[in-house]
């Protein structure tokens, strides 16, 4: 693995064996995260973003789910590269929280209501660093200060219900960062917050990333947040990556029809006036994961769909030559038309 | 800081204090349990002591005088000795005060060297809280038909009645908590009861063949059972021969099915299924019937008290089902909580998650339910004694005392109402436990957390 690579996911496959059939929630996803960068994973609900992140952490509920194929190469703090899918449960526990940390969507329920926040942060610290309770509490206060909570010493003794959602998400971030992880997985960390708080939390994450130098795997379906945070973007649809590019080219020149649909469904104040473009939602719905359409899974909703071409085989993920990848048989034509 | 929640400001304790009845329940229980623990000290007489002459059977409660009849002034409490006569009509003994023998002052912290006792079966002592000098007698609650002091017997009876509930409740709660917790936490994570030979790797190399042997044995047993049924069945007519053939066929099929599964795929079992089905089976056992048969099989030369504790302890063994169900439900819901997932993502192990997140979530339910189950066992004890299934003489319990009380028929309640005192103690302790449980529930109810 390249020196600057932190994480490399290769052809990851996660299937859920339910009573109704096999749900291929993630079916051959590959991407990488470099040291210090932020990779955003976007896609509609049910496209497999959370499952991907849980698979990296090896937290897929088994049964019914299982990682059925692929590799997750990760460079630990010690510089060693390991395939996380092959580690034992005990080895994996050492990585969770210590090398890779995670924050979740729901700050309201991600903290146990019966313990004080100080207690919970200290617990996270004591799990990985052989620190005494007292030292852990001191570090916890320091972490609260770091995430911008006023009067951190006093706040340590607060119970979660005494804090607002934004504060709790700060506590979650403090907890996640307390062991200096090299990768932070944030699964829609701001979705449950209102817009101003959302901006503050994003700002905080960016600031901390610079200070600590960690990488972030940012999962969201909010493209505005992507533009704000990400260096690179992976677009997922129905368990597969359909496009991958740096953030600027992707926003300027989206190649995959699905990406274009996503971008068009975001209100853009700067364009609305001149182009009189209407907000366009992508027609149709996310396909039932049990019965994916043949060929390109997006074809029933695609306006560039060509019968006999798109619905035969799953299009390969093609390199476009300029460091981007796209999974669409017609991407060249689509690009020409736009140019 | 966190530890600032001292006892004084602890919200749970504060809420509990507001529940007056619960506080009183707790105090009464404290007194009752102290009395049972130090029964020798609180009882004026040995529970089995009685006089042959003069007999004191069915003696009413001794009257305690506070006023000196001669001076009409308040005096130290004293009692008179009594004189026995037989009622010529009912032939029942009657007792009358006999001031001629003088006053017997009630004395506190008296020593009775001729009647020593032991505390917790270890410490010997003869110090008693109160008493009167012989030949005076103080029977606070009268005597039974032998003339044994009822109050002393009640105090000693509490030792059995009050602890039996705790013992059985603890047995059933330990089991219910453990098994319900396992069922809930590991629900959906089946464990392997066997591995096909193709997957004997690592630890499976040891466990695989071992479990294999077990299942092979099971298959052989099925076959053997069927064959011996055929061999032993006496009938030689076509019908019974047909039955024999059918049984052998079934046995062979069962053995074949086991072998087939054994080699094809792992036999897996969800702990949740296993435990919950067990609970259902146990719930179908008629417990009274079980108890009677258990009593019957226990050898009679064993200490009857020990037998009784064993039997009721066994009641605990079949009483854990209800709690296991509820605990399983709580654990199942806690398991899915976001904070459990978050703890996992921080690298916490199963054991840590159970200790830190799962068990505390069941704590309030368990405490409350414990305090409401114990009175059930106290009542159960009196019911069992009533049926003659409880402790036996020379030991005593409140249930046994009540049972002895009703032996004289209805007349016993009208002629000597004091024999109902044990009932009052049962009532008092059950009520107190219920109030305590009620208060604990209100105090611990998570919905009322502020
Ligand atoms: N425990 C499970 N059992 C069965 N199927 C599951 C399970 N967890 C996830 N899936 C399936 O995996 C697919 C991907 O789910 P995932 O949670 O990754 O979506 P997502 O992209 O994170 O969506 P969202 O934006 O709503 O969070 C879904 O179709 C879902 O049905
Ligand atoms: S492959 Fe065909 S259907 Fe799929 S996105 Fe491209 S054009 Fe649309
Ligand atoms: Mg999700």
JSON list of N, CA and C in Angstrom, two decimals, chain B residues 227-282:
[
{"chain": "B", "resi": 227, "resn": "UNK", "atom": "N", "xyz": [-35.08, -50.11, 19.76]},
{"chain": "B", "resi": 227, "resn": "UNK", "atom": "CA", "xyz": [-34.86, -51.55, 19.68]},
{"chain": "B", "resi": 227, "resn": "UNK", "atom": "C", "xyz": [-35.31, -52.24, 20.96]},
{"chain": "B", "resi": 228, "resn": "UNK", "atom": "N", "xyz": [-34.99, -51.61, 22.12]},
{"chain": "B", "resi": 228, "resn": "UNK", "atom": "CA", "xyz": [-35.37, -52.28, 23.36]},
{"chain": "B", "resi": 228, "resn": "UNK", "atom": "C", "xyz": [-36.87, -52.25, 23.54]},
{"chain": "B", "resi": 229, "resn": "UNK", "atom": "N", "xyz": [-37.52, -51.22, 23.01]},
{"chain": "B", "resi": 229, "resn": "UNK", "atom": "CA", "xyz": [-38.99, -51.21, 23.06]},
{"chain": "B", "resi": 229, "resn": "UNK", "atom": "C", "xyz": [-39.53, -52.43, 22.32]},
{"chain": "B", "resi": 230, "resn": "UNK", "atom": "N", "xyz": [-38.97, -52.68, 21.13]},
{"chain": "B", "resi": 230, "resn": "UNK", "atom": "CA", "xyz": [-39.42, -53.82, 20.34]},
{"chain": "B", "resi": 230, "resn": "UNK", "atom": "C", "xyz": [-39.12, -55.14, 21.05]},
{"chain": "B", "resi": 231, "resn": "UNK", "atom": "N", "xyz": [-37.94, -55.21, 21.66]},
{"chain": "B", "resi": 231, "resn": "UNK", "atom": "CA", "xyz": [-37.51, -56.44, 22.30]},
{"chain": "B", "resi": 231, "resn": "UNK", "atom": "C", "xyz": [-38.38, -56.76, 23.52]},
{"chain": "B", "resi": 232, "resn": "UNK", "atom": "N", "xyz": [-38.75, -55.71, 24.25]},
{"chain": "B", "resi": 232, "resn": "UNK", "atom": "CA", "xyz": [-39.44, -55.93, 25.51]},
{"chain": "B", "resi": 232, "resn": "UNK", "atom": "C", "xyz": [-40.95, -56.02, 25.34]},
{"chain": "B", "resi": 233, "resn": "UNK", "atom": "N", "xyz": [-41.47, -55.57, 24.23]},
{"chain": "B", "resi": 233, "resn": "UNK", "atom": "CA", "xyz": [-42.94, -55.58, 24.11]},
{"chain": "B", "resi": 233, "resn": "UNK", "atom": "C", "xyz": [-43.42, -57.02, 23.99]},
{"chain": "B", "resi": 234, "resn": "UNK", "atom": "N", "xyz": [-44.43, -57.36, 24.80]},
{"chain": "B", "resi": 234, "resn": "UNK", "atom": "CA", "xyz": [-44.82, -58.77, 24.91]},
{"chain": "B", "resi": 234, "resn": "UNK", "atom": "C", "xyz": [-45.67, -59.27, 23.75]},
{"chain": "B", "resi": 235, "resn": "UNK", "atom": "N", "xyz": [-46.47, -58.36, 23.16]},
{"chain": "B", "resi": 235, "resn": "UNK", "atom": "CA", "xyz": [-47.45, -58.79, 22.16]},
{"chain": "B", "resi": 235, "resn": "UNK", "atom": "C", "xyz": [-46.81, -59.48, 20.95]},
{"chain": "B", "resi": 236, "resn": "UNK", "atom": "N", "xyz": [-47.48, -60.53, 20.46]},
{"chain": "B", "resi": 236, "resn": "UNK", "atom": "CA", "xyz": [-46.96, -61.22, 19.28]},
{"chain": "B", "resi": 236, "resn": "UNK", "atom": "C", "xyz": [-47.96, -61.18, 18.13]},
{"chain": "B", "resi": 237, "resn": "UNK", "atom": "N", "xyz": [-49.09, -60.49, 18.36]},
{"chain": "B", "resi": 237, "resn": "UNK", "atom": "CA", "xyz": [-50.09, -60.42, 17.29]},
{"chain": "B", "resi": 237, "resn": "UNK", "atom": "C", "xyz": [-49.65, -59.39, 16.25]},
{"chain": "B", "resi": 238, "resn": "UNK", "atom": "N", "xyz": [-50.22, -59.46, 15.07]},
{"chain": "B", "resi": 238, "resn": "UNK", "atom": "CA", "xyz": [-49.75, -58.59, 13.98]},
{"chain": "B", "resi": 238, "resn": "UNK", "atom": "C", "xyz": [-49.80, -57.10, 14.36]},
{"chain": "B", "resi": 239, "resn": "UNK", "atom": "N", "xyz": [-50.84, -56.72, 15.14]},
{"chain": "B", "resi": 239, "resn": "UNK", "atom": "CA", "xyz": [-50.98, -55.30, 15.46]},
{"chain": "B", "resi": 239, "resn": "UNK", "atom": "C", "xyz": [-49.79, -54.80, 16.28]},
{"chain": "B", "resi": 240, "resn": "UNK", "atom": "N", "xyz": [-49.44, -55.52, 17.34]},
{"chain": "B", "resi": 240, "resn": "UNK", "atom": "CA", "xyz": [-48.35, -55.02, 18.19]},
{"chain": "B", "resi": 240, "resn": "UNK", "atom": "C", "xyz": [-47.01, -55.20, 17.48]},
{"chain": "B", "resi": 241, "resn": "UNK", "atom": "N", "xyz": [-46.90, -56.22, 16.62]},
{"chain": "B", "resi": 241, "resn": "UNK", "atom": "CA", "xyz": [-45.67, -56.34, 15.83]},
{"chain": "B", "resi": 241, "resn": "UNK", "atom": "C", "xyz": [-45.53, -55.13, 14.92]},
{"chain": "B", "resi": 242, "resn": "UNK", "atom": "N", "xyz": [-46.66, -54.71, 14.37]},
{"chain": "B", "resi": 242, "resn": "UNK", "atom": "CA", "xyz": [-46.65, -53.51, 13.52]},
{"chain": "B", "resi": 242, "resn": "UNK", "atom": "C", "xyz": [-46.19, -52.29, 14.30]},
{"chain": "B", "resi": 243, "resn": "UNK", "atom": "N", "xyz": [-46.72, -52.17, 15.52]},
{"chain": "B", "resi": 243, "resn": "UNK", "atom": "CA", "xyz": [-46.30, -51.04, 16.36]},
{"chain": "B", "resi": 243, "resn": "UNK", "atom": "C", "xyz": [-44.80, -51.09, 16.61]},
{"chain": "B", "resi": 244, "resn": "UNK", "atom": "N", "xyz": [-44.31, -52.33, 16.93]},
{"chain": "B", "resi": 244, "resn": "UNK", "atom": "CA", "xyz": [-42.88, -52.48, 17.16]},
{"chain": "B", "resi": 244, "resn": "UNK", "atom": "C", "xyz": [-42.08, -52.00, 15.95]},
{"chain": "B", "resi": 245, "resn": "UNK", "atom": "N", "xyz": [-42.52, -52.44, 14.79]},
{"chain": "B", "resi": 245, "resn": "UNK", "atom": "CA", "xyz": [-41.81, -52.07, 13.55]},
{"chain": "B", "resi": 245, "resn": "UNK", "atom": "C", "xyz": [-41.81, -50.56, 13.39]},
{"chain": "B", "resi": 246, "resn": "UNK", "atom": "N", "xyz": [-42.95, -49.96, 13.68]},
{"chain": "B", "resi": 246, "resn": "UNK", "atom": "CA", "xyz": [-43.07, -48.51, 13.53]},
{"chain": "B", "resi": 246, "resn": "UNK", "atom": "C", "xyz": [-42.09, -47.80, 14.46]},
{"chain": "B", "resi": 247, "resn": "UNK", "atom": "N", "xyz": [-42.03, -48.27, 15.72]},
{"chain": "B", "resi": 247, "resn": "UNK", "atom": "CA", "xyz": [-41.13, -47.64, 16.69]},
{"chain": "B", "resi": 247, "resn": "UNK", "atom": "C", "xyz": [-39.69, -47.76, 16.23]},
{"chain": "B", "resi": 248, "resn": "UNK", "atom": "N", "xyz": [-39.32, -48.98, 15.78]},
{"chain": "B", "resi": 248, "resn": "UNK", "atom": "CA", "xyz": [-37.95, -49.18, 15.31]},
{"chain": "B", "resi": 248, "resn": "UNK", "atom": "C", "xyz": [-37.65, -48.25, 14.14]},
{"chain": "B", "resi": 249, "resn": "UNK", "atom": "N", "xyz": [-38.63, -48.15, 13.26]},
{"chain": "B", "resi": 249, "resn": "UNK", "atom": "CA", "xyz": [-38.45, -47.28, 12.09]},
{"chain": "B", "resi": 249, "resn": "UNK", "atom": "C", "xyz": [-38.24, -45.83, 12.54]},
{"chain": "B", "resi": 250, "resn": "UNK", "atom": "N", "xyz": [-39.07, -45.37, 13.48]},
{"chain": "B", "resi": 250, "resn": "UNK", "atom": "CA", "xyz": [-38.95, -44.00, 13.97]},
{"chain": "B", "resi": 250, "resn": "UNK", "atom": "C", "xyz": [-37.58, -43.78, 14.60]},
{"chain": "B", "resi": 251, "resn": "UNK", "atom": "N", "xyz": [-37.14, -44.75, 15.43]},
{"chain": "B", "resi": 251, "resn": "UNK", "atom": "CA", "xyz": [-35.84, -44.63, 16.07]},
{"chain": "B", "resi": 251, "resn": "UNK", "atom": "C", "xyz": [-34.73, -44.53, 15.04]},
{"chain": "B", "resi": 252, "resn": "UNK", "atom": "N", "xyz": [-34.83, -45.41, 14.02]},
{"chain": "B", "resi": 252, "resn": "UNK", "atom": "CA", "xyz": [-33.81, -45.39, 12.97]},
{"chain": "B", "resi": 252, "resn": "UNK", "atom": "C", "xyz": [-33.83, -44.06, 12.23]},
{"chain": "B", "resi": 253, "resn": "UNK", "atom": "N", "xyz": [-35.04, -43.55, 11.98]},
{"chain": "B", "resi": 253, "resn": "UNK", "atom": "CA", "xyz": [-35.16, -42.27, 11.28]},
{"chain": "B", "resi": 253, "resn": "UNK", "atom": "C", "xyz": [-34.52, -41.15, 12.09]},
{"chain": "B", "resi": 254, "resn": "UNK", "atom": "N", "xyz": [-34.82, -41.13, 13.40]},
{"chain": "B", "resi": 254, "resn": "UNK", "atom": "CA", "xyz": [-34.26, -40.09, 14.26]},
{"chain": "B", "resi": 254, "resn": "UNK", "atom": "C", "xyz": [-32.73, -40.15, 14.24]},
{"chain": "B", "resi": 255, "resn": "UNK", "atom": "N", "xyz": [-32.21, -41.39, 14.41]},
{"chain": "B", "resi": 255, "resn": "UNK", "atom": "CA", "xyz": [-30.75, -41.55, 14.39]},
{"chain": "B", "resi": 255, "resn": "UNK", "atom": "C", "xyz": [-30.18, -41.10, 13.05]},
{"chain": "B", "resi": 256, "resn": "UNK", "atom": "N", "xyz": [-30.86, -41.51, 11.98]},
{"chain": "B", "resi": 256, "resn": "UNK", "atom": "CA", "xyz": [-30.40, -41.13, 10.64]},
{"chain": "B", "resi": 256, "resn": "UNK", "atom": "C", "xyz": [-30.40, -39.63, 10.46]},
{"chain": "B", "resi": 257, "resn": "UNK", "atom": "N", "xyz": [-31.48, -38.98, 10.94]},
{"chain": "B", "resi": 257, "resn": "UNK", "atom": "CA", "xyz": [-31.58, -37.53, 10.78]},
{"chain": "B", "resi": 257, "resn": "UNK", "atom": "C", "xyz": [-30.44, -36.84, 11.52]},
{"chain": "B", "resi": 258, "resn": "UNK", "atom": "N", "xyz": [-30.15, -37.32, 12.73]},
{"chain": "B", "resi": 258, "resn": "UNK", "atom": "CA", "xyz": [-29.05, -36.73, 13.50]},
{"chain": "B", "resi": 258, "resn": "UNK", "atom": "C", "xyz": [-27.73, -36.88, 12.74]},
{"chain": "B", "resi": 259, "resn": "UNK", "atom": "N", "xyz": [-27.48, -38.11, 12.26]},
{"chain": "B", "resi": 259, "resn": "UNK", "atom": "CA", "xyz": [-26.22, -38.36, 11.54]},
{"chain": "B", "resi": 259, "resn": "UNK", "atom": "C", "xyz": [-26.13, -37.48, 10.29]},
{"chain": "B", "resi": 260, "resn": "UNK", "atom": "N", "xyz": [-27.26, -37.38, 9.57]},
{"chain": "B", "resi": 260, "resn": "UNK", "atom": "CA", "xyz": [-27.26, -36.62, 8.33]},
{"chain": "B", "resi": 260, "resn": "UNK", "atom": "C", "xyz": [-26.88, -35.16, 8.60]},
{"chain": "B", "resi": 261, "resn": "UNK", "atom": "N", "xyz": [-27.57, -34.55, 9.60]},
{"chain": "B", "resi": 261, "resn": "UNK", "atom": "CA", "xyz": [-27.27, -33.16, 9.92]},
{"chain": "B", "resi": 261, "resn": "UNK", "atom": "C", "xyz": [-25.83, -33.01, 10.40]},
{"chain": "B", "resi": 262, "resn": "UNK", "atom": "N", "xyz": [-25.40, -34.02, 11.14]},
{"chain": "B", "resi": 262, "resn": "UNK", "atom": "CA", "xyz": [-24.08, -33.96, 11.75]},
{"chain": "B", "resi": 262, "resn": "UNK", "atom": "C", "xyz": [-23.00, -33.79, 10.68]},
{"chain": "B", "resi": 263, "resn": "UNK", "atom": "N", "xyz": [-23.15, -34.54, 9.58]},
{"chain": "B", "resi": 263, "resn": "UNK", "atom": "CA", "xyz": [-22.11, -34.49, 8.56]},
{"chain": "B", "resi": 263, "resn": "UNK", "atom": "C", "xyz": [-22.31, -33.36, 7.57]},
{"chain": "B", "resi": 264, "resn": "UNK", "atom": "N", "xyz": [-23.56, -32.92, 7.44]},
{"chain": "B", "resi": 264, "resn": "UNK", "atom": "CA", "xyz": [-23.84, -31.92, 6.42]},
{"chain": "B", "resi": 264, "resn": "UNK", "atom": "C", "xyz": [-23.49, -30.50, 6.86]},
{"chain": "B", "resi": 265, "resn": "UNK", "atom": "N", "xyz": [-24.08, -30.06, 7.97]},
{"chain": "B", "resi": 265, "resn": "UNK", "atom": "CA", "xyz": [-23.92, -28.66, 8.36]},
{"chain": "B", "resi": 265, "resn": "UNK", "atom": "C", "xyz": [-23.86, -28.58, 9.88]},
{"chain": "B", "resi": 266, "resn": "UNK", "atom": "N", "xyz": [-23.35, -27.48, 10.41]},
{"chain": "B", "resi": 266, "resn": "UNK", "atom": "CA", "xyz": [-23.29, -27.35, 11.87]},
{"chain": "B", "resi": 266, "resn": "UNK", "atom": "C", "xyz": [-24.71, -27.33, 12.44]},
{"chain": "B", "resi": 267, "resn": "UNK", "atom": "N", "xyz": [-24.88, -27.98, 13.57]},
{"chain": "B", "resi": 267, "resn": "UNK", "atom": "CA", "xyz": [-26.14, -27.85, 14.29]},
{"chain": "B", "resi": 267, "resn": "UNK", "atom": "C", "xyz": [-26.01, -26.63, 15.17]},
{"chain": "B", "resi": 268, "resn": "UNK", "atom": "N", "xyz": [-26.87, -25.66, 14.94]},
{"chain": "B", "resi": 268, "resn": "UNK", "atom": "CA", "xyz": [-26.74, -24.40, 15.69]},
{"chain": "B", "resi": 268, "resn": "UNK", "atom": "C", "xyz": [-27.97, -24.18, 16.54]},
{"chain": "B", "resi": 269, "resn": "UNK", "atom": "N", "xyz": [-27.74, -23.49, 17.63]},
{"chain": "B", "resi": 269, "resn": "UNK", "atom": "CA", "xyz": [-28.84, -23.26, 18.55]},
{"chain": "B", "resi": 269, "resn": "UNK", "atom": "C", "xyz": [-28.76, -21.83, 19.05]},
{"chain": "B", "resi": 270, "resn": "UNK", "atom": "N", "xyz": [-29.89, -21.14, 18.96]},
{"chain": "B", "resi": 270, "resn": "UNK", "atom": "CA", "xyz": [-29.96, -19.78, 19.48]},
{"chain": "B", "resi": 270, "resn": "UNK", "atom": "C", "xyz": [-30.17, -19.87, 20.99]},
{"chain": "B", "resi": 271, "resn": "UNK", "atom": "N", "xyz": [-29.28, -19.28, 21.78]},
{"chain": "B", "resi": 271, "resn": "UNK", "atom": "CA", "xyz": [-29.45, -19.38, 23.24]},
{"chain": "B", "resi": 271, "resn": "UNK", "atom": "C", "xyz": [-30.79, -18.84, 23.69]},
{"chain": "B", "resi": 272, "resn": "UNK", "atom": "N", "xyz": [-31.29, -17.82, 22.97]},
{"chain": "B", "resi": 272, "resn": "UNK", "atom": "CA", "xyz": [-32.58, -17.25, 23.30]},
{"chain": "B", "resi": 272, "resn": "UNK", "atom": "C", "xyz": [-33.67, -18.31, 23.21]},
{"chain": "B", "resi": 273, "resn": "UNK", "atom": "N", "xyz": [-33.67, -19.05, 22.09]},
{"chain": "B", "resi": 273, "resn": "UNK", "atom": "CA", "xyz": [-34.67, -20.11, 21.91]},
{"chain": "B", "resi": 273, "resn": "UNK", "atom": "C", "xyz": [-34.55, -21.14, 23.02]},
{"chain": "B", "resi": 274, "resn": "UNK", "atom": "N", "xyz": [-33.32, -21.58, 23.24]},
{"chain": "B", "resi": 274, "resn": "UNK", "atom": "CA", "xyz": [-33.09, -22.62, 24.24]},
{"chain": "B", "resi": 274, "resn": "UNK", "atom": "C", "xyz": [-33.66, -22.20, 25.59]},
{"chain": "B", "resi": 275, "resn": "UNK", "atom": "N", "xyz": [-33.28, -21.00, 26.04]},
{"chain": "B", "resi": 275, "resn": "UNK", "atom": "CA", "xyz": [-33.67, -20.57, 27.38]},
{"chain": "B", "resi": 275, "resn": "UNK", "atom": "C", "xyz": [-35.16, -20.28, 27.47]},
{"chain": "B", "resi": 276, "resn": "UNK", "atom": "N", "xyz": [-35.69, -19.63, 26.46]},
{"chain": "B", "resi": 276, "resn": "UNK", "atom": "CA", "xyz": [-37.11, -19.28, 26.54]},
{"chain": "B", "resi": 276, "resn": "UNK", "atom": "C", "xyz": [-38.00, -20.52, 26.45]},
{"chain": "B", "resi": 277, "resn": "UNK", "atom": "N", "xyz": [-37.59, -21.51, 25.67]},
{"chain": "B", "resi": 277, "resn": "UNK", "atom": "CA", "xyz": [-38.39, -22.75, 25.62]},
{"chain": "B", "resi": 277, "resn": "UNK", "atom": "C", "xyz": [-38.32, -23.44, 26.99]},
{"chain": "B", "resi": 278, "resn": "UNK", "atom": "N", "xyz": [-37.12, -23.40, 27.59]},
{"chain": "B", "resi": 278, "resn": "UNK", "atom": "CA", "xyz": [-36.99, -24.00, 28.93]},
{"chain": "B", "resi": 278, "resn": "UNK", "atom": "C", "xyz": [-37.94, -23.31, 29.91]},
{"chain": "B", "resi": 279, "resn": "UNK", "atom": "N", "xyz": [-38.00, -21.99, 29.82]},
{"chain": "B", "resi": 279, "resn": "UNK", "atom": "CA", "xyz": [-38.89, -21.24, 30.71]},
{"chain": "B", "resi": 279, "resn": "UNK", "atom": "C", "xyz": [-40.33, -21.72, 30.53]},
{"chain": "B", "resi": 280, "resn": "UNK", "atom": "N", "xyz": [-40.72, -21.90, 29.26]},
{"chain": "B", "resi": 280, "resn": "UNK", "atom": "CA", "xyz": [-42.10, -22.32, 29.02]},
{"chain": "B", "resi": 280, "resn": "UNK", "atom": "C", "xyz": [-42.37, -23.71, 29.60]},
{"chain": "B", "resi": 281, "resn": "UNK", "atom": "N", "xyz": [-41.38, -24.58, 29.45]},
{"chain": "B", "resi": 281, "resn": "UNK", "atom": "CA", "xyz": [-41.57, -25.93, 30.00]},
{"chain": "B", "resi": 281, "resn": "UNK", "atom": "C", "xyz": [-41.70, -25.86, 31.52]},
{"chain": "B", "resi": 282, "resn": "UNK", "atom": "N", "xyz": [-40.81, -25.07, 32.14]},
{"chain": "B", "resi": 282, "resn": "UNK", "atom": "CA", "xyz": [-40.82, -24.98, 33.59]},
{"chain": "B", "resi": 282, "resn": "UNK", "atom": "C", "xyz": [-42.12, -24.36, 34.09]}
]
